[in-house]
mmCIF file of C-alpha atoms and ligand atoms in Angstrom:
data_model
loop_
_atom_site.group_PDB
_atom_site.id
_atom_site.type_symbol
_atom_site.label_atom_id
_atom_site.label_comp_id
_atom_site.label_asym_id
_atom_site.label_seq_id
_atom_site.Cartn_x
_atom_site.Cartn_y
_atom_site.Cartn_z
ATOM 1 C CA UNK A 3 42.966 47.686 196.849
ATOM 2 C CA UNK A 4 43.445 45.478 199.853
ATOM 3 C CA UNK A 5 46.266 45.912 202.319
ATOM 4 C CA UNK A 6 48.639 48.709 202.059
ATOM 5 C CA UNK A 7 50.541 49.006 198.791
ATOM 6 C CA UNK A 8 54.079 50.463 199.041
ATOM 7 C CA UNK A 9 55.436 51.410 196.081
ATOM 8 C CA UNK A 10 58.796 50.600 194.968
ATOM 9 C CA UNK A 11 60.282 54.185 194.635
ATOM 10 C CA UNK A 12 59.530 54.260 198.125
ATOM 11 C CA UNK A 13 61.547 51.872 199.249
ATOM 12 C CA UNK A 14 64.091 50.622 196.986
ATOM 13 C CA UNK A 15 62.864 47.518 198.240
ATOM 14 C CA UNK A 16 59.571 44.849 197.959
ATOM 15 C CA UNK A 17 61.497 42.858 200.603
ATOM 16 C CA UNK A 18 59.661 41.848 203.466
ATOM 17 C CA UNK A 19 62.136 42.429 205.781
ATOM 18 C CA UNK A 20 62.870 45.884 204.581
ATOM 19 C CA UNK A 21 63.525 48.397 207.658
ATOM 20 C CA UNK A 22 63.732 51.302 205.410
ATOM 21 C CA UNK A 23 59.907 51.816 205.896
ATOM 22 C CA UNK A 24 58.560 53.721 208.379
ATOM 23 C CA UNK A 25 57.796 51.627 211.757
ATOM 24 C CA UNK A 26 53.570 51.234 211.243
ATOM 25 C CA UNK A 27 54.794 50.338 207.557
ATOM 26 C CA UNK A 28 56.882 47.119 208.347
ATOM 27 C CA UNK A 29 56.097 43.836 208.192
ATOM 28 C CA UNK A 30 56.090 41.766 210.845
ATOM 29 C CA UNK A 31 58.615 39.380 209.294
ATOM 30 C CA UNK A 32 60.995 42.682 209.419
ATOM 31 C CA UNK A 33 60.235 43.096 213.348
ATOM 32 C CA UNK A 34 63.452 41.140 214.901
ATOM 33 C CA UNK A 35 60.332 40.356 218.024
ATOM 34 C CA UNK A 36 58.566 38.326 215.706
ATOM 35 C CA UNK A 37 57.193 35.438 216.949
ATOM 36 C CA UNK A 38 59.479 32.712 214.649
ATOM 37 C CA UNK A 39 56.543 30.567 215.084
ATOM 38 C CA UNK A 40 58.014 27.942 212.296
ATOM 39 C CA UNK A 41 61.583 28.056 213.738
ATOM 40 C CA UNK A 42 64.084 26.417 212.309
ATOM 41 C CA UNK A 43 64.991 22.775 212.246
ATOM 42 C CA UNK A 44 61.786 21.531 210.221
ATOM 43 C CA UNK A 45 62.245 19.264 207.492
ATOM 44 C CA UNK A 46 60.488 20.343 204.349
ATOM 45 C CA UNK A 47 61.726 20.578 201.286
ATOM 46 C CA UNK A 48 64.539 23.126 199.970
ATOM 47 C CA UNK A 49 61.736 25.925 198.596
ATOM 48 C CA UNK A 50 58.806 24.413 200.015
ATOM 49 C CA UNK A 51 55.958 27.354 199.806
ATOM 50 C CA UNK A 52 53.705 25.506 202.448
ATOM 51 C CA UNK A 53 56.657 26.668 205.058
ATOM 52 C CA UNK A 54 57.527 29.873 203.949
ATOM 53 C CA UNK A 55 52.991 30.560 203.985
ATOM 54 C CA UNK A 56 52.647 29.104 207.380
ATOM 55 C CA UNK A 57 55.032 30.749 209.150
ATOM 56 C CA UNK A 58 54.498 34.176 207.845
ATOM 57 C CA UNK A 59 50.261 33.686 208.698
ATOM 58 C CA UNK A 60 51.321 32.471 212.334
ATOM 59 C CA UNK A 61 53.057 35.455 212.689
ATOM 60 C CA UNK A 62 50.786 37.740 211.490
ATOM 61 C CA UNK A 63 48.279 36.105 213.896
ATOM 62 C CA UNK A 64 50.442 36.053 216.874
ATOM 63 C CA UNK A 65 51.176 39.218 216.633
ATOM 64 C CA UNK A 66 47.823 40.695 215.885
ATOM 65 C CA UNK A 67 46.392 38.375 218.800
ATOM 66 C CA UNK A 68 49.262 39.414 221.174
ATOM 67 C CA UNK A 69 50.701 36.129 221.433
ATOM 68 C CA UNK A 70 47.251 34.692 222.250
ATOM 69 C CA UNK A 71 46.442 32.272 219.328
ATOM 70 C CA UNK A 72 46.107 28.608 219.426
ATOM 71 C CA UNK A 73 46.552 26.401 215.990
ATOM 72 C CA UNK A 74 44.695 23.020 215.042
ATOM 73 C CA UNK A 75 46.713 21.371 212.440
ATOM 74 C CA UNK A 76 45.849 18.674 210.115
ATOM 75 C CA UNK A 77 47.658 15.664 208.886
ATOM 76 C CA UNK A 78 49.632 16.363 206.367
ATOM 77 C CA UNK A 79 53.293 17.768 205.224
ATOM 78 C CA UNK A 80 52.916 20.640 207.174
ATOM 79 C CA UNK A 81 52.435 18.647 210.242
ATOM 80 C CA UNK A 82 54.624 15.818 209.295
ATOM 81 C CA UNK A 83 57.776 17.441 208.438
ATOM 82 C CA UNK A 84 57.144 19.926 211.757
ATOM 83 C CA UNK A 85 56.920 17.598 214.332
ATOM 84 C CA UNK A 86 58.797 14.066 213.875
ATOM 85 C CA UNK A 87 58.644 12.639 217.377
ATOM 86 C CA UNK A 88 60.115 13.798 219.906
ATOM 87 C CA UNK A 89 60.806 17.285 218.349
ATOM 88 C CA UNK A 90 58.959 20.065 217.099
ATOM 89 C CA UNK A 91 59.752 23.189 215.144
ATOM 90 C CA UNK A 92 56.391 25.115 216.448
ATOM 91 C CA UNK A 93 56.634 27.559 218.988
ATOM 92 C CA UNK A 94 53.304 28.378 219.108
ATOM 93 C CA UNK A 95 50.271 26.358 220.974
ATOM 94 C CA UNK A 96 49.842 23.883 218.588
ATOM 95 C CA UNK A 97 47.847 20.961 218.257
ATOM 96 C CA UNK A 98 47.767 17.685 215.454
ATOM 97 C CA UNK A 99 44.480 16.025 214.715
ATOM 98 C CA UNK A 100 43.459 13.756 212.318
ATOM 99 C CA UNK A 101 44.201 14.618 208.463
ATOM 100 C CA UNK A 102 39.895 14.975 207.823
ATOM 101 C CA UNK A 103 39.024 16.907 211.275
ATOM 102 C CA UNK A 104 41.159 19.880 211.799
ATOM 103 C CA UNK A 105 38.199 21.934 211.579
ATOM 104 C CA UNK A 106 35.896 20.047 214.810
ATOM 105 C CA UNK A 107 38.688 19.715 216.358
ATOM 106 C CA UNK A 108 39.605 23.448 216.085
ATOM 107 C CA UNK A 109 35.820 24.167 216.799
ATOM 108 C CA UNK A 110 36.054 21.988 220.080
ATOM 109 C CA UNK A 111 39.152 23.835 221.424
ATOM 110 C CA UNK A 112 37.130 27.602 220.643
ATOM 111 C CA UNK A 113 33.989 25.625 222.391
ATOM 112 C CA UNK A 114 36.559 25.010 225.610
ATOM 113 C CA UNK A 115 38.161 28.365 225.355
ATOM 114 C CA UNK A 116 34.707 29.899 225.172
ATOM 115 C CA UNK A 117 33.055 27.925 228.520
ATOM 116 C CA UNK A 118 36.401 28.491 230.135
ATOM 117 C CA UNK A 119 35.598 32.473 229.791
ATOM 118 C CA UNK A 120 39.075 32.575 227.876
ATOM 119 C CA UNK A 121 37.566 34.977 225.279
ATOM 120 C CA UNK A 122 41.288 36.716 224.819
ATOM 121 C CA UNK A 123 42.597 33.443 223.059
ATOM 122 C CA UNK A 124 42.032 33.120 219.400
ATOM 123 C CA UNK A 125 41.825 29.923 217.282
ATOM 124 C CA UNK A 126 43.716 28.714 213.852
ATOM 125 C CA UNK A 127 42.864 25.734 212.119
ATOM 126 C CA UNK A 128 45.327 24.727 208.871
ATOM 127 C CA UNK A 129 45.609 21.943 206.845
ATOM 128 C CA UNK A 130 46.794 20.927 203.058
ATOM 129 C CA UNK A 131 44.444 21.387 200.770
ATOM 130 C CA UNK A 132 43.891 17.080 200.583
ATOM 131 C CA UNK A 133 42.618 17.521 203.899
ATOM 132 C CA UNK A 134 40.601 20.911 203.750
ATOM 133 C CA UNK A 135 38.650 20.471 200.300
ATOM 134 C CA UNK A 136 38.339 16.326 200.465
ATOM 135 C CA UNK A 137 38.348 14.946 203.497
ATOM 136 C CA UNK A 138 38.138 17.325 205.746
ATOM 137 C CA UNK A 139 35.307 19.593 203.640
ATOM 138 C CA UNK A 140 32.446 18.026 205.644
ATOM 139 C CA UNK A 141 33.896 19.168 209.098
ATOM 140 C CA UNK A 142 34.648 22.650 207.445
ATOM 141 C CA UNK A 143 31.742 23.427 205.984
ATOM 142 C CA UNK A 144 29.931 22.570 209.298
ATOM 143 C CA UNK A 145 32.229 24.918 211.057
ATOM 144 C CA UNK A 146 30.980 27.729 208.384
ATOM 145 C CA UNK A 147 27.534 26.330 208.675
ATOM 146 C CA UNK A 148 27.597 27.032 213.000
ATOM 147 C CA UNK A 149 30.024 30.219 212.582
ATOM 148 C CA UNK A 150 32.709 28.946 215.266
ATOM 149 C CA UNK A 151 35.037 30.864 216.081
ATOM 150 C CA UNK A 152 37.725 29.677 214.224
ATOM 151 C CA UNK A 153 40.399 30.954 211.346
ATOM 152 C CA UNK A 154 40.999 28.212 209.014
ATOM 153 C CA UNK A 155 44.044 28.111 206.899
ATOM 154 C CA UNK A 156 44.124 26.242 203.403
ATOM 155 C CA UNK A 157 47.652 25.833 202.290
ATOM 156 C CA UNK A 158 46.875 24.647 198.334
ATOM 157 C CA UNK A 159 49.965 22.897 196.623
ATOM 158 C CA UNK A 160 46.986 20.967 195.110
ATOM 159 C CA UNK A 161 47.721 17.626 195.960
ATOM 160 C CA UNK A 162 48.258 15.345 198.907
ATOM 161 C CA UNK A 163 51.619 16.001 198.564
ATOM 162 C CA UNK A 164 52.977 14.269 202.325
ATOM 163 C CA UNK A 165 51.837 10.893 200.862
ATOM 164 C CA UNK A 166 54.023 10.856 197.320
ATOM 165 C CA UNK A 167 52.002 13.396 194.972
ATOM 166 C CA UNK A 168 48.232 12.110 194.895
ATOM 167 C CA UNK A 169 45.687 13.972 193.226
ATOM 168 C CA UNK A 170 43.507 15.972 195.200
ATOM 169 C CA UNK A 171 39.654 18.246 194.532
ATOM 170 C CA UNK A 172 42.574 20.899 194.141
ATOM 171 C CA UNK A 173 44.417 19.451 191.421
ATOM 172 C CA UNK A 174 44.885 21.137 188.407
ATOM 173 C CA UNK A 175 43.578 20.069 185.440
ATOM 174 C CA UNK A 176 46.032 18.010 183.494
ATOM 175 C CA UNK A 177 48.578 18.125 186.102
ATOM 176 C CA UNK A 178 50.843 14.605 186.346
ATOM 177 C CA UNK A 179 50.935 13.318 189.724
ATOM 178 C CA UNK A 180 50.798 9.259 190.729
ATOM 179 C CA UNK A 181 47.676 8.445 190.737
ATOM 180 C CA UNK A 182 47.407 10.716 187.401
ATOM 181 C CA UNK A 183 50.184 9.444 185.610
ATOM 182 C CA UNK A 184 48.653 10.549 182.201
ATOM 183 C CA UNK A 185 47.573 14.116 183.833
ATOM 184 C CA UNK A 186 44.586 14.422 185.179
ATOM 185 C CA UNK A 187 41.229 14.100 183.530
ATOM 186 C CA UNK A 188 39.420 15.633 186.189
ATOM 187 C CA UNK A 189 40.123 19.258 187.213
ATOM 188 C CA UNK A 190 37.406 21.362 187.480
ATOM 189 C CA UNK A 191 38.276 21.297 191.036
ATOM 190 C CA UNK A 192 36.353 22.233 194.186
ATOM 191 C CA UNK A 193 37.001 25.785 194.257
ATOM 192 C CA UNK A 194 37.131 26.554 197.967
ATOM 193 C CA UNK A 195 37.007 30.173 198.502
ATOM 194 C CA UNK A 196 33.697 30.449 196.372
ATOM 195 C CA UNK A 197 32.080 27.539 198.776
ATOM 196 C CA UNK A 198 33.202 29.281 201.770
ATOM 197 C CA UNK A 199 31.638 32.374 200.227
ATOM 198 C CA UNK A 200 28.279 30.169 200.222
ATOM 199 C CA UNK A 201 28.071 29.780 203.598
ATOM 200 C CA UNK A 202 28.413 34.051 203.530
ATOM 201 C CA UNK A 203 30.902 33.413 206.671
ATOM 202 C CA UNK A 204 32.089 37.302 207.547
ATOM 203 C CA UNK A 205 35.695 36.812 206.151
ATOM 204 C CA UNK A 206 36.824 34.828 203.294
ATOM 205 C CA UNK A 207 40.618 35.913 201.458
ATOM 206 C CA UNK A 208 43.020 34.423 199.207
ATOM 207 C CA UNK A 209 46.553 34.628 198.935
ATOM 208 C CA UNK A 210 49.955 33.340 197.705
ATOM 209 C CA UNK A 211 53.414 33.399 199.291
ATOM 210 C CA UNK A 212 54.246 35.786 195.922
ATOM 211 C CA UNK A 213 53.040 38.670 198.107
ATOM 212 C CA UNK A 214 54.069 38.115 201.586
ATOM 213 C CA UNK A 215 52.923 41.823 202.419
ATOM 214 C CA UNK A 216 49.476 40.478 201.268
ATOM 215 C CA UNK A 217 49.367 37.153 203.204
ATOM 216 C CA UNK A 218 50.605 38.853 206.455
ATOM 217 C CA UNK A 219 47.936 41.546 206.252
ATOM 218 C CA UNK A 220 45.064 38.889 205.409
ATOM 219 C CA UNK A 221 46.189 36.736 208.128
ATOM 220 C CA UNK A 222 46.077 39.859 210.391
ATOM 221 C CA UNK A 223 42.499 41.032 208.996
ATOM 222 C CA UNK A 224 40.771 38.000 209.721
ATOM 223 C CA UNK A 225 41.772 38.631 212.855
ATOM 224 C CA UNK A 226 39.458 41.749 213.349
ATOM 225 C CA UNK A 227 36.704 39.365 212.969
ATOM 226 C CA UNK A 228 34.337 37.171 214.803
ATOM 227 C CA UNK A 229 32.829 33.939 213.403
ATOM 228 C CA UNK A 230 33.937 31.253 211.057
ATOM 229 C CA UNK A 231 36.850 32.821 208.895
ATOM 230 C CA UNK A 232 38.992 31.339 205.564
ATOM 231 C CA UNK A 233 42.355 31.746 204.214
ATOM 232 C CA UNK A 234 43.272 30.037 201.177
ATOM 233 C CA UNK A 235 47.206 30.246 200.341
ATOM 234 C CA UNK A 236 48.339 29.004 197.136
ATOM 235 C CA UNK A 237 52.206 27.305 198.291
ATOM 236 C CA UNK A 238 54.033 26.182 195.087
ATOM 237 C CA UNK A 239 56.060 22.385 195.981
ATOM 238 C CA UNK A 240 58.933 22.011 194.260
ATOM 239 C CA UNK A 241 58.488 18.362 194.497
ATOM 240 C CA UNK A 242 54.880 18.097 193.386
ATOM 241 C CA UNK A 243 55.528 20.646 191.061
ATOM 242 C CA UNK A 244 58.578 20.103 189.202
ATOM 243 C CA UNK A 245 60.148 23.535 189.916
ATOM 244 C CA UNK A 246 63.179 24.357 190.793
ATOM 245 C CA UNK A 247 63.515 25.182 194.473
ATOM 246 C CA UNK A 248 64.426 28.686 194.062
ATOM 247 C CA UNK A 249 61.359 29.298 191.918
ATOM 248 C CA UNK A 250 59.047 28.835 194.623
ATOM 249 C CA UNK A 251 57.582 32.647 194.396
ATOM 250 C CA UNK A 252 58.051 33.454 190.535
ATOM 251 C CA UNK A 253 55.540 30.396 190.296
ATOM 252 C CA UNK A 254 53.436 31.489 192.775
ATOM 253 C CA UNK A 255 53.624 35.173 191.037
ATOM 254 C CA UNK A 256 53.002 34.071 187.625
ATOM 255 C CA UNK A 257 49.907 31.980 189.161
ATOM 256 C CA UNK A 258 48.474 35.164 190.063
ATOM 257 C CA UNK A 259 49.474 37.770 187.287
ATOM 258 C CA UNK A 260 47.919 34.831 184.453
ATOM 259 C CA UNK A 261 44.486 34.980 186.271
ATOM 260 C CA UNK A 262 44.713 31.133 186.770
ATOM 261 C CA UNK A 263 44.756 32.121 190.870
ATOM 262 C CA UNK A 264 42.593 35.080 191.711
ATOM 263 C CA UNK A 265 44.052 36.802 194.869
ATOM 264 C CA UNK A 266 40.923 38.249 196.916
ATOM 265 C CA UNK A 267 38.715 39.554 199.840
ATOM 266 C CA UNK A 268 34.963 38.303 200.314
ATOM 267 C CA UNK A 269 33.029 39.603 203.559
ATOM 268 C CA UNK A 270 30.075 38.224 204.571
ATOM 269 C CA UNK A 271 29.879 36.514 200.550
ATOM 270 C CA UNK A 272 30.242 39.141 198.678
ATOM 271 C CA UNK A 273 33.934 40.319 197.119
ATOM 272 C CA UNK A 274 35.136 43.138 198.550
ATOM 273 C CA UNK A 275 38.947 43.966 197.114
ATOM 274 C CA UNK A 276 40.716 42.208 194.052
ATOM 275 C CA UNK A 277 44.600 42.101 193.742
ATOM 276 C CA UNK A 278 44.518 43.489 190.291
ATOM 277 C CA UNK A 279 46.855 42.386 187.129
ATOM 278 C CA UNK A 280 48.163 44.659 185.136
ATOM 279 C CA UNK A 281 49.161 43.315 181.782
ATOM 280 C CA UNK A 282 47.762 39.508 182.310
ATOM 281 C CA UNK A 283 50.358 36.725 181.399
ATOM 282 C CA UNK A 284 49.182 33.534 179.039
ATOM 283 C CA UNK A 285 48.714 31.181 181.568
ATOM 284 C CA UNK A 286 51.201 28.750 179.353
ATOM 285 C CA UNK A 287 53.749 30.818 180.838
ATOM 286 C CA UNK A 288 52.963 29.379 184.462
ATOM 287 C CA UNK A 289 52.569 26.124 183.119
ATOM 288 C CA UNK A 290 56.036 26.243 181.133
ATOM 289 C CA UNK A 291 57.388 26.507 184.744
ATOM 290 C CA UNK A 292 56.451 23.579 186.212
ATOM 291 C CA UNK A 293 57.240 20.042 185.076
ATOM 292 C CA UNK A 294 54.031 18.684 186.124
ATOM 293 C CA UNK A 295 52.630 19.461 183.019
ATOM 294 C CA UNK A 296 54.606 17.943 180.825
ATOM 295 C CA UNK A 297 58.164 18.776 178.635
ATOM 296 C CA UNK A 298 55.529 20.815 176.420
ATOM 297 C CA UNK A 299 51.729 21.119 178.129
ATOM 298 C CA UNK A 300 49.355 19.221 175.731
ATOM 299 C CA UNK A 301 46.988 22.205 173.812
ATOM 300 C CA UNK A 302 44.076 21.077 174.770
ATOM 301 C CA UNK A 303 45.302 21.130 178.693
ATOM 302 C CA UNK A 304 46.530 24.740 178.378
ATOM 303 C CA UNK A 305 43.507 26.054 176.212
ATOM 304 C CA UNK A 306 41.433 24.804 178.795
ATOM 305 C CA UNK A 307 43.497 26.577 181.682
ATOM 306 C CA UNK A 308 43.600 29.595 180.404
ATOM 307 C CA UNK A 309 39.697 29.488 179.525
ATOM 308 C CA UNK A 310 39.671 29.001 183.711
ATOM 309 C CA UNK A 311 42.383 31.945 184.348
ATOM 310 C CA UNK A 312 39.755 33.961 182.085
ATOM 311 C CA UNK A 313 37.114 33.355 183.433
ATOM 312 C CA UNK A 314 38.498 34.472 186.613
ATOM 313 C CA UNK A 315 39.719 37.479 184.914
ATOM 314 C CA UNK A 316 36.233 38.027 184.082
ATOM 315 C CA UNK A 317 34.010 37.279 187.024
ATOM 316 C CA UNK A 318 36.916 38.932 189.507
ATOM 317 C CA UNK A 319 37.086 42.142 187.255
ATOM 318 C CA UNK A 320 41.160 41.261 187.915
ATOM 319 C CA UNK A 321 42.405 43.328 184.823
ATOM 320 C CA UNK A 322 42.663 47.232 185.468
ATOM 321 C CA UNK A 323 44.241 49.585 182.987
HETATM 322 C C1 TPP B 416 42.033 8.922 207.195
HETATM 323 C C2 TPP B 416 43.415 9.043 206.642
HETATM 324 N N1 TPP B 416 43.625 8.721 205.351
HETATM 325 C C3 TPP B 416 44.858 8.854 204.828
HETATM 326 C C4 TPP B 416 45.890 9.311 205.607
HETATM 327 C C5 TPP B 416 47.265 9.418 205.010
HETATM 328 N N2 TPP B 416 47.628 10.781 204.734
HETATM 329 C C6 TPP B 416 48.311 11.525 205.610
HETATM 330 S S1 TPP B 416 48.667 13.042 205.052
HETATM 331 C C7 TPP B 416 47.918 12.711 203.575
HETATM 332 C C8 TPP B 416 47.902 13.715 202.451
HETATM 333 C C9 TPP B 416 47.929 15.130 202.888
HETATM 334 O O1 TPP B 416 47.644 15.945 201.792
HETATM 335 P P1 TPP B 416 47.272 17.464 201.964
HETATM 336 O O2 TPP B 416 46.196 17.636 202.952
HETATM 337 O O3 TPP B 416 47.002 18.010 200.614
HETATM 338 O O4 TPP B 416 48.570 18.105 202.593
HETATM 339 P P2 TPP B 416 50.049 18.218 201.982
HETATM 340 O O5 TPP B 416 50.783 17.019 202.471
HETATM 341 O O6 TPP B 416 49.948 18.280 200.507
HETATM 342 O O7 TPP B 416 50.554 19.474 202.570
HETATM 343 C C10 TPP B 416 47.368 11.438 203.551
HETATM 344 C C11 TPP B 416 46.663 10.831 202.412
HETATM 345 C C12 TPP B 416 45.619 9.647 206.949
HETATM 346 N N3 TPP B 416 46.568 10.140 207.749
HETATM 347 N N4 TPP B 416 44.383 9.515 207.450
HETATM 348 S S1 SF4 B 417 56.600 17.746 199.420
HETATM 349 FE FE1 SF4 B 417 56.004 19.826 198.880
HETATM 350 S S2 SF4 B 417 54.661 20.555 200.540
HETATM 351 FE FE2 SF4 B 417 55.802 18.745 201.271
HETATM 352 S S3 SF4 B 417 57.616 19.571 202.304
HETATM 353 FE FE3 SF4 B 417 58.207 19.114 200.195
HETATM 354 S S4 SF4 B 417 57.859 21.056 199.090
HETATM 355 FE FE4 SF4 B 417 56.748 21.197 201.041
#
C-alpha cells in the first residue's frame, strides 16, 4: 500500500490538518510552517479541485526540497486565476510559459540550474491537462524521452476549462462541454500515466484531491528521485463539471472507489502500489453527480464507462477483499 495509512480509530480524524497524530505522522498541511505556497487571494472558483491539488503538491515539494523548488507553469486556469497582473497568489519561485511548453521550458530552467552547479534546487513543471496531454504532449514526452530533471504535474479536470469548457484528449467519454454540446463522441482519451510509463521514466503516480494524505506523500516521493518524474491529479471543477461546489472531494472519491480513476505508483514502468477499493461503486454513481452527463447519463455512455472503470479494476488488480 503506498504512503502511510492511518486508520480512523487512530485518530478520530481523516482530516489533514489533524494534530492529534504523532509529529512524523502529520501532514504537512497540519504543520502551521507550511509553506502556503497558493496563498490566499486567487480567484478560482468556490470548490475548484485544481487549487486545493496545487497547493497541497507545492507544499509537499517545498517542504521535502527545503524550500528549494522552482515551478514552470502552463497556461491555463491555474495560472490565470493565480496571477492577474500585477498580483500574484504564489509564494513560491514561479514561472508562466506558454500553455504547450511548460515542460522545455521547465527542462531549460533544470539545464541552467544544472551549469550553474545549483544542484540543491529542484524543478516542478504543472499544467491543465489541455496543455499536458494535447498541446503540450510533444514537449513532455521529449522531457521523458532525455530524463530532465524535472517533476511534472498534470492537474486533470479533463477539459480546457480556463477557455469556457472545451473538450480536451482527457475528456470523458460522453461528457457535455461546448464544443461537445451533444457529449462527446470521442473519449477513449490519451491516458497519460500509461504513456509516461512508456518512456519507463523512474517515477510515475496518480492521485486525486479525495486523499490529500496520498497526494502530499506522492508529491514528496517523487522527490526522492532523479530524472524525468509524473504526477497526474484528478481536480473535480465545479464549473466544468456541474457539481456543486462543496462536492469537490466526494466526486473526486467516488472517481476513485468506481475504478473509473485508478490511483497508483509506477517506477521505472512497471506498477509498484495500487490504492485499493474495497467494495467498488457502479460508476453511474459518479456520473449521477455531475451534470455534465446529462439529467439521466444516456445507457450506452455509462455502459461504456463502467466497461473503462473495469477494465481498470482488472489490469490494476484495484479490488482486494
Ligand atoms: C497556443 C495557444 N492556444 C490557445 C490558447 C488559449 N488557452 C489558454 S488556456 C487554454 C486552456 C487550458 O486548458 P487546460 O490546460 O486543460 O487547463 P485548465 O484551464 O483546464 O486548468 C487555452 C485554450 C493559448 N494560450 N495558447
Ligand atoms: S473553471 Fe474549474 S479549474 Fe477553473 S478555476 Fe473554476 S473550478 Fe477551477
Amino acid at each position: 500500500m503506498s504512503g502511510q495509512r492511518i486508520k480512523f480509530y487512530q485518530t478520530g480524524s481523516f482530516a489533514v490538518g489533524n494534530r492529534l497524530l504523532k509529529p512524523e505522522q502529520r501532514t504537512v498541511q497540519s504543520d502551521a510552517g507550511r509553506t502556503n505556497s497558493l496563498t490566499t487571494g486567487h480567484r478560482a472558483c468556490q470548490g475548484c479541485g485544481e487549487a486545493l491539488g496545487a497547493r497541497y503538491v507545492l507544499d509537499a515539494v517545498m517542504r521535502a526540497t527545503g524550500n528549494r523548488a522552482v515551478t514552470v507553469n502552463a497556461t491555463g486556469c491555474l495560472e490565470v486565476f493565480s496571477t492577474p497582473f500585477p498580483e500574484s497568489s504564489w509564494r513560491v519561485p514561479w514561472l508562466h510559459s506558454l500553455f504547450g511548453n511548460a515542460p522545455a521550458v521547465a527542462t531549460g530552467v533544470a539545464a541552467a540550474l544544472k551549469a550553474k552547479g545549483r544542484t540543491d534546487v529542484r524543478v516542478v513543471g504543472q499544467g491543465g491537462d489541455g496543455g499536458t496531454v494535447d498541446i503540450g504532449l510533444a514537449c513532455l514526452s521529449g522531457m521523458f524521452e532525455r530524463n530532465d530533471d524535472v517533476l511534472y504535474v498534470c492537474y486533470d479536470n479533463g477539459g480546457y476549462m480556463n477557455t469556457g469548457v472545451q473538450r480536451s484528449g482527457a475528456t470523458p467519454h460522453g461528457a457535455v462541454t461546448t464544443t461537445t454540446p451533444a457529449g462527446n463522441s470521442f473519449g477513449q482519451g490519451k491516458n497519460l500515466p500509461l504513456i509516461a510509463m512508456a518512456h519507463r521514466i523512474p517515477y510515475v503516480a496518480t492521485a486525486t484531491v479525495a486523499d490529500l494524505r496520498d497526494l502530499e506523500y506522492k508529491a514528496a516521493r517523487a522527490m526522492e528521485f532523479h530524472g524525468a518524474r509524473y504526477l497526474h491529479v484528478l481536480v473535480p471543477c465545479p464549473l466544468g463539471w456541474r457539481t456543486a461546489s462543496d462536492k469537490t472531494v466526494s466526486v473526486a472519491r467516488m472517481a476513485v472507489e468506481s475504478g473509473f480513476f485508478p490511483v497508483f505508483e509506477a517506477i521505472d514502468g512497471e506498477v509498484t502500489e495500487v490504492t485499493p477499493i474495497r467494495r467498488p461503486r457502479p460508476v453511474a454513481d459518479y456520473l449521477s453527480l455531475q451534470g455534465r452527463f446529462g439529467e439521466t447519463p444516456a445507457a450506452d455512455v455509462v455502459s461504456r464507462l463502467q466497461a473503462e472503470a473495469d477494465r481498470n479494476i482488472r489490469s490494476f488488480g484495484l479490488v482486494v477483499e
